[in-house]
Amino acid sequence: MLQIVKNNSTGEESEYSHKVSPFEAETNISNLQNFEIDEVASERWSNQHQTLEALNFQAHMNIQNKRDEYITSGMLSFDKIGLLIHELLVIEVWQSKVFPHLMSDINSEISTQIYFVLFHEATIVNLLEVILAEKSAVLAADELLVELVDYSSRKIAYLCAWEEADDVDTKNEDKSTILKKILERGDREIMIQNKKQLDFSIAISVLSILCSITDQCAELPISVLTRILNTNNMLPPLACLISRSPWLKRKDGRGIRVFENGSWKDGDPEALSKSEAQVWLCLYNMLMEPTCQQKYDFNDARKEAVLGLRPYLNERLFNQLPILPDLLRHLEQLSITCVPNSSIQGGLLVELVPEMKLKIENRTDWKELAKKTISFLKSENGDQRINRAKKLADLYNLDDMEMFFDDPKCAGCGKIAANRCSRCRNEWYCSRQCQVGSWKIHKPICDLLSKDKNKN
């Protein structure tokens, strides 16, 4: 995901130029439009993807530099939050229904374009993270939150089932053999690897969105609250995440690696990670808010799952999240009471159906749509590809944005890097070994970006 920080050791605010000015943002936001799934990967769709990515970047810049967040204001003024949710669901359905039919046709000629289609989901999630941090944005989404809650539930289920596998089998093999295996990967294998990394990063980011939604439990529509608590029964999966901690990796020997802001970093075993804190806040909101206590349909299995949180509530957490002792007291009280039954009431309960996703999925010609996408991508001539690359190079111009980023990380191993790709100047490496190991993955975008630089 996108991370922007001030490059100023004194802590003073750095001056920066707008990637998207307030006037440009207003124009761009007002011109955003819903695209149907047939248009995904088309030129018009790609242009809007670039617009959304620029707005996403600017929104993060505004937050980091404590400036007026006019991207969120614009999205609210032009009532575009529903559009973002629709875009998110379109790309999710595209990935599940269309992308599998593309796998047999993936090659270096079109793999970059397909990856940027997949990356569109990350762009929307990143942008919603910023926008929904505002209470007014959450409440403005109203019953459309039903769609977003269902989406979040699917991502949390993904995290609960997450199993990380090594990229290559490196057991008892020397470095030259490992590098050879990496270089022998085909385009399809590389795409699968990249998608898995992207899916995990997106799912972690969704925790922030769910935290923002549950912060407003007391004011959410009953249909949304019911969807969170009972239809999707999100308390047990969140409790599962606390026990599994997919955002942590144990290093050989001592120490841990923590997944934050889209990459794995060395972490402090005693420090509370951002993702874990967000899960605890979601649990606190859902268990301690009186409205949720009244609506949650407890049973013995759900009670057991929630009470399983008690061993994880300790002084280390209390010192970093001072609200958690109240949660522990609530759980201890729950453990000695009968299963509450206050939510079961007489009367008719009308539940909202997530119509938006159902409408997107209401077709059967997924193979034909995949063929149409491949045909379009392969029909682009050299000039069209260079023009697309130029737009991407302008959007991800690191020379203009370097002052807002942490120290560059190696694309191969994630360590601090000092060497930049001499062709495209968009990727960093700590060593020649990591550069060689990552070359087959980096080559398609490097070719596109370096062609554009050479042309200019």
C-alpha positions in Angstrom: 0.0 0.0 0.0 0.9 3.6 -0.3 3.0 5.1 2.6 4.1 8.7 2.7 6.2 10.3 5.4 7.9 13.6 5.9 11.6 13.5 5.1 12.5 15.9 7.8 14.5 14.8 10.9 13.6 18.0 12.8 9.9 17.1 12.8 8.9 20.3 11.1 6.5 20.2 8.2 8.0 19.9 4.8 6.9 21.9 1.9 5.4 19.9 -1.0 3.8 20.5 -4.3 0.3 19.1 -5.1 0.1 16.0 -7.2 -3.5 17.0 -7.7 -4.5 20.6 -6.8 -7.8 21.3 -5.1 -9.3 22.6 -8.4 -8.1 19.6 -10.4 -9.4 17.3 -7.6 -12.9 18.9 -7.8 -12.9 18.5 -11.6 -11.6 14.9 -11.5 -14.0 13.8 -8.8 -17.0 15.3 -10.5 -16.1 13.5 -13.7 -15.8 10.0 -12.1 -18.3 7.5 -13.5 -19.4 3.9 -12.9 -17.9 1.4 -15.3 -19.5 -1.9 -16.0 -17.4 -5.1 -15.8 -17.3 -5.3 -19.7 -15.1 -2.1 -19.7 -12.5 -3.2 -17.3 -9.0 -2.8 -18.8 -10.3 -0.6 -21.6 -8.6 2.7 -22.4 -11.4 4.8 -20.7 -11.3 2.5 -17.6 -7.5 2.8 -17.4 -7.7 6.6 -17.6 -10.0 6.6 -14.6 -7.8 4.2 -12.7 -4.9 6.7 -13.2 -7.2 9.5 -12.0 -8.2 7.5 -8.9 -4.5 6.6 -8.1 -3.5 10.3 -8.3 -6.4 11.2 -6.0 -5.4 8.4 -3.6 -1.8 9.6 -3.5 -2.9 13.2 -2.9 -5.3 12.2 -0.1 -2.4 10.4 1.7 -0.1 13.4 1.1 -2.8 15.7 2.7 -3.1 13.5 5.8 0.6 13.0 6.3 1.3 16.7 6.0 -1.8 17.7 8.1 -3.3 19.8 5.3 -6.9 20.2 4.4 -8.1 16.9 3.1 -10.0 18.1 0.1 -10.2 14.7 -1.6 -12.5 13.4 1.1 -14.5 16.7 1.0 -14.9 16.3 -2.8 -16.0 12.7 -2.6 -18.7 13.7 -0.1 -19.8 16.8 -2.0 -20.2 14.9 -5.3 -21.7 11.8 -3.6 -19.0 9.5 -5.0 -18.6 7.0 -2.1 -21.1 4.7 -3.7 -19.2 4.9 -6.9 -16.0 3.8 -5.1 -17.8 0.8 -3.5 -19.2 -0.1 -7.0 -15.7 0.1 -8.5 -14.4 -2.1 -5.7 -17.0 -4.8 -6.2 -16.6 -4.7 -10.0 -12.9 -5.4 -9.8 -13.4 -8.1 -7.1 -15.9 -9.9 -9.4 -13.6 -9.4 -12.4 -10.8 -11.1 -10.5 -12.9 -14.1 -9.4 -14.9 -14.6 -12.7 -12.7 -13.3 -15.5 -9.1 -13.4 -14.4 -9.0 -17.2 -14.0 -9.9 -17.5 -17.7 -6.9 -15.2 -18.6 -4.2 -17.3 -17.0 -3.5 -19.5 -19.9 -3.0 -16.5 -22.2 -0.7 -14.5 -19.8 2.7 -13.6 -21.3 5.2 -10.8 -21.0 3.3 -8.8 -23.6 0.2 -8.2 -21.6 1.2 -9.2 -18.0 1.9 -5.6 -17.0 -1.5 -4.3 -18.1 -3.3 -7.2 -16.3 -1.3 -6.5 -13.1 -2.4 -2.9 -13.1 -6.0 -4.1 -13.4 -5.5 -6.2 -10.3 -3.8 -3.3 -8.6 -7.0 -1.2 -9.1 -8.5 -3.0 -6.0 -5.6 -1.8 -3.9 -6.1 1.7 -5.1 -9.8 1.8 -4.2 -9.2 0.2 -0.8 -6.4 2.7 0.0 -8.6 5.6 -1.0 -11.5 4.3 1.1 -9.1 4.0 4.1 -8.6 7.8 4.0 -12.2 8.8 3.2 -13.9 6.5 5.8 -11.6 7.8 8.6 -14.1 10.7 8.6 -17.2 10.0 10.6 -19.3 12.0 8.1 -18.1 9.7 5.2 -19.1 6.5 7.0 -22.6 7.9 7.8 -23.0 9.3 4.3 -22.5 5.8 2.8 -25.6 4.8 4.8 -27.0 1.4 3.7 -24.4 1.0 0.9 -22.2 0.0 3.8 -23.9 -3.4 3.6 -21.9 -4.1 0.4 -18.7 -2.9 2.0 -19.3 -4.9 5.2 -19.8 -8.1 3.1 -16.6 -7.3 1.2 -14.7 -6.8 4.4 -16.1 -10.1 5.8 -14.7 -11.9 2.7 -11.3 -10.4 3.2 -11.2 -11.3 6.9 -12.1 -14.9 6.0 -9.2 -14.8 3.6 -6.8 -13.6 6.4 -8.1 -16.3 8.7 -7.2 -19.0 6.1 -3.9 -17.3 5.1 -1.0 -19.7 4.8 2.3 -18.2 3.6 4.4 -20.5 1.4 8.0 -19.9 0.3 8.3 -18.6 -3.2 10.7 -21.4 -4.0 11.8 -24.6 -2.3 15.1 -23.5 -0.9 15.8 -26.3 1.5 19.4 -27.6 1.4 20.1 -25.6 -1.8 22.9 -23.1 -2.6 22.2 -19.5 -3.7 23.0 -20.2 -7.4 20.5 -23.0 -7.5 17.8 -20.8 -5.8 18.5 -17.9 -8.3 18.2 -20.3 -11.2 14.8 -21.5 -10.0 13.6 -17.9 -9.7 14.7 -17.1 -13.2 13.0 -20.2 -14.6 9.6 -19.1 -13.5 7.1 -18.5 -16.2 4.8 -15.5 -16.6 1.9 -17.4 -15.2 3.8 -18.4 -12.0 5.0 -14.8 -11.6 1.5 -13.4 -11.9 0.1 -15.9 -9.3 2.9 -14.9 -6.9 2.3 -11.2 -7.4 -1.5 -11.5 -7.0 -1.1 -13.5 -3.8 1.1 -10.7 -2.3 -1.3 -8.1 -3.5 -4.4 -9.9 -2.1 -2.7 -10.2 1.3 -1.8 -6.5 1.4 -5.4 -5.5 0.4 -6.9 -7.8 3.1 -4.7 -6.2 5.8 -5.7 -2.7 4.6 -9.4 -3.7 4.9 -8.9 -3.9 8.7 -8.6 -0.2 8.8 -11.9 0.2 6.8 -13.7 -2.1 9.2 -12.3 -0.3 12.2 -13.7 3.0 10.8 -17.1 1.5 10.3 -17.3 -0.1 13.7 -16.3 3.2 15.3 -19.7 4.4 14.4 -21.7 1.3 15.6 -24.0 3.5 17.6 -25.2 5.4 14.6 -25.1 2.8 11.8 -28.3 1.8 10.2 -29.8 -1.4 11.8 -29.4 -3.2 8.5 -25.7 -2.6 8.5 -25.3 -3.5 12.2 -27.2 -6.7 11.6 -24.9 -7.5 8.7 -21.8 -7.1 10.8 -23.0 -8.9 13.9 -25.3 -11.7 12.8 -25.4 -12.2 9.0 -21.6 -12.2 8.7 -21.0 -13.0 12.4 -17.7 -11.1 12.3 -16.8 -11.4 16.0 -15.4 -15.1 15.8 -13.3 -14.4 12.6 -11.8 -11.3 14.3 -11.0 -13.3 17.4 -9.4 -15.9 15.1 -7.1 -13.2 13.7 -5.9 -12.3 17.2 -4.8 -15.9 17.7 -3.3 -16.4 14.2 -1.7 -12.9 13.7 -1.1 -13.2 10.0 0.6 -9.8 10.0 3.6 -11.3 12.0 6.4 -13.6 11.0 8.9 -15.1 13.3 12.5 -14.7 12.1 15.1 -17.4 12.4 16.4 -17.0 16.0 15.0 -14.0 17.8 12.9 -11.2 16.5 9.9 -10.7 14.3 8.8 -9.2 11.0 5.7 -7.1 10.9 3.6 -6.3 7.8 2.8 -2.6 7.8 2.1 -0.2 5.0 2.4 -2.8 2.3 5.7 -4.5 3.2 7.4 -6.7 5.8 9.7 -4.8 8.3 11.7 -5.7 11.3 9.5 -5.2 14.4 9.6 -5.0 18.2 8.1 -8.2 19.8 6.7 -6.0 22.6 5.1 -3.4 20.4 1.5 -3.6 19.3 1.4 -3.7 15.5 -1.0 -1.4 13.6 -3.1 -4.4 12.3 -3.4 -6.0 15.7 -4.5 -2.7 17.2 -7.2 -2.3 14.5 -8.6 -5.8 15.2 -8.7 -5.1 18.9 -10.5 -1.8 18.3 -13.1 -3.6 16.1 -13.6 -6.2 18.8 -14.0 -3.5 21.5 -16.5 -1.5 19.4 -18.6 -4.6 18.7 -18.5 -6.0 22.2 -18.7 -2.9 24.3 -21.2 -0.7 22.4 -24.6 -1.1 24.0 -26.4 -1.1 20.7 -24.3 -4.1 19.6 -24.9 -5.9 22.9 -28.6 -5.6 22.3 -28.4 -6.8 18.7 -25.8 -9.6 18.8 -27.5 -13.0 18.7 -25.2 -14.9 21.1 -25.1 -18.7 21.3 -22.7 -21.1 23.1 -20.3 -21.4 20.1 -20.1 -17.6 19.7 -19.6 -17.1 23.4 -16.8 -19.6 23.4 -15.0 -17.9 20.5 -15.3 -14.5 22.2 -14.1 -15.8 25.5 -11.0 -17.2 23.8 -9.7 -13.7 23.6 -9.0 -13.5 27.4 -5.5 -15.1 27.3 -4.3 -12.5 24.9 -5.4 -9.5 27.0 -2.3 -8.7 29.2 -0.3 -5.8 30.6 1.6 -5.4 27.3 -1.7 -4.6 25.5 -3.1 -2.6 28.4 -0.1 -0.2 28.4 -0.6 0.4 24.6 -4.4 0.4 24.4 -5.7 1.6 27.7 -9.4 0.8 26.8 -8.7 -3.0 26.8 -9.0 -3.6 30.6 -12.7 -2.7 30.2 -13.0 -5.3 27.5 -11.4 -8.0 29.8 -13.8 -7.1 32.6 -16.7 -7.5 30.2 -15.4 -10.9 29.1 -15.0 -12.1 32.6 -18.5 -11.1 33.4 -19.8 -12.8 30.3 -18.0 -16.0 31.3 -20.1 -16.4 34.4 -23.5 -15.5 32.9 -25.9 -17.5 30.8 -25.9 -17.0 27.1 -27.6 -13.6 26.6 -30.8 -13.8 24.6 -31.8 -10.1 24.5 -31.4 -9.9 20.7 -34.1 -12.4 20.0 -37.3 -10.4 19.8 -40.6 -10.9 18.3 -41.7 -9.1 15.1 -40.7 -9.2 11.5 -37.0 -8.6 10.6 -36.5 -7.2 7.1 -32.9 -7.6 5.9 -31.2 -5.7 3.1 -29.8 -7.8 0.2 -26.5 -6.7 -1.3 -28.0 -5.9 -4.7 -24.9 -4.2 -6.1 -22.7 -7.3 -6.2 -25.6 -9.5 -7.4 -26.2 -7.2 -10.3 -22.5 -7.3 -11.3 -22.5 -11.1 -11.1 -25.7 -11.4 -13.1 -24.2 -12.9 -16.2 -22.7 -16.2 -17.4 -20.4 -15.2 -20.4 -17.2 -14.9 -18.4 -15.1 -16.8 -20.9 -16.2 -14.6 -23.7 -15.5 -11.5 -21.6 -12.0 -12.9 -20.9 -11.4 -13.4 -24.6 -12.5 -9.8 -25.3 -10.1 -8.5 -22.7 -7.2 -10.5 -24.1 -8.0 -9.4 -27.7 -8.1 -5.7 -26.6 -4.8 -5.9 -24.8 -3.0 -7.7 -27.6 -4.5 -5.2 -30.2 -2.5 -2.3 -28.7 0.3 -1.2 -31.0 3.8 0.0 -29.9 2.8 3.7 -29.7 -0.3 2.9 -27.6 1.8 0.9 -25.1 4.4 3.6 -24.9 1.7 6.2 -24.3 0.2 4.0 -21.5 3.7 3.7 -20.1 4.3 7.4 -20.2 1.1 8.0 -18.2 2.2 5.4 -15.6 5.7 6.9 -15.5 4.2 10.3 -14.8 1.9 8.9 -12.1 4.6 6.9 -10.3 7.4 9.4 -10.8 9.6 8.7 -7.8 12.0 11.6 -8.6 9.1 14.0 -7.8 7.8 12.1 -4.7 11.0 10.8 -3.0 10.8 13.4 -0.2 7.6 11.8 1.0 8.8 8.2 1.3 10.7 6.2 3.9 14.2 5.0 3.0 13.8 2.9 -0.2 13.4 -0.9 0.3 14.9 -3.6 -1.8 12.3 -5.2 -4.1 14.0 -8.5 -3.5 14.3 -8.9 0.2 12.8 -5.7 1.8 15.9 -4.4 3.4 17.1 -0.8 3.1 18.4 -0.4 -0.5 21.0 2.0 -2.0 21.0 1.0 -5.6 18.3 1.9 -8.2 17.5 0.3 -11.5 19.5 2.2 -14.0 17.0 1.7 -16.8 13.6 2.8 -15.4 14.9 4.3 -12.0 11.7 3.1 -10.4 12.9 0.0 -8.5 15.5 -0.3 -5.7 17.9 -3.2 -4.7 20.3 -3.8 -1.9 22.6 -6.1 -4.0 23.2 -7.5 -7.4 21.9 -10.9 -6.2 18.4 -9.4 -5.3 18.3 -7.5 -8.6 19.0 -10.6 -10.6 16.5 -12.6 -8.6 13.7 -10.0 -9.2 14.5 -9.3 -12.8 11.9 -11.5 -14.4 9.2 -9.9 -12.3 10.5 -6.4 -12.9 11.3 -6.7 -16.6 7.9 -6.0 -18.2 7.3 -2.7 -16.4 11.0 -1.8 -16.7 10.8 -2.2 -20.5 7.7 0.0 -20.7 9.0 2.8 -18.5 12.5 2.8 -20.0 11.1 3.0 -23.5 9.2 6.1 -22.5 12.3 7.7 -21.0 14.4 6.9 -24.0 11.7 8.3 -26.4 11.7 11.6 -24.4 
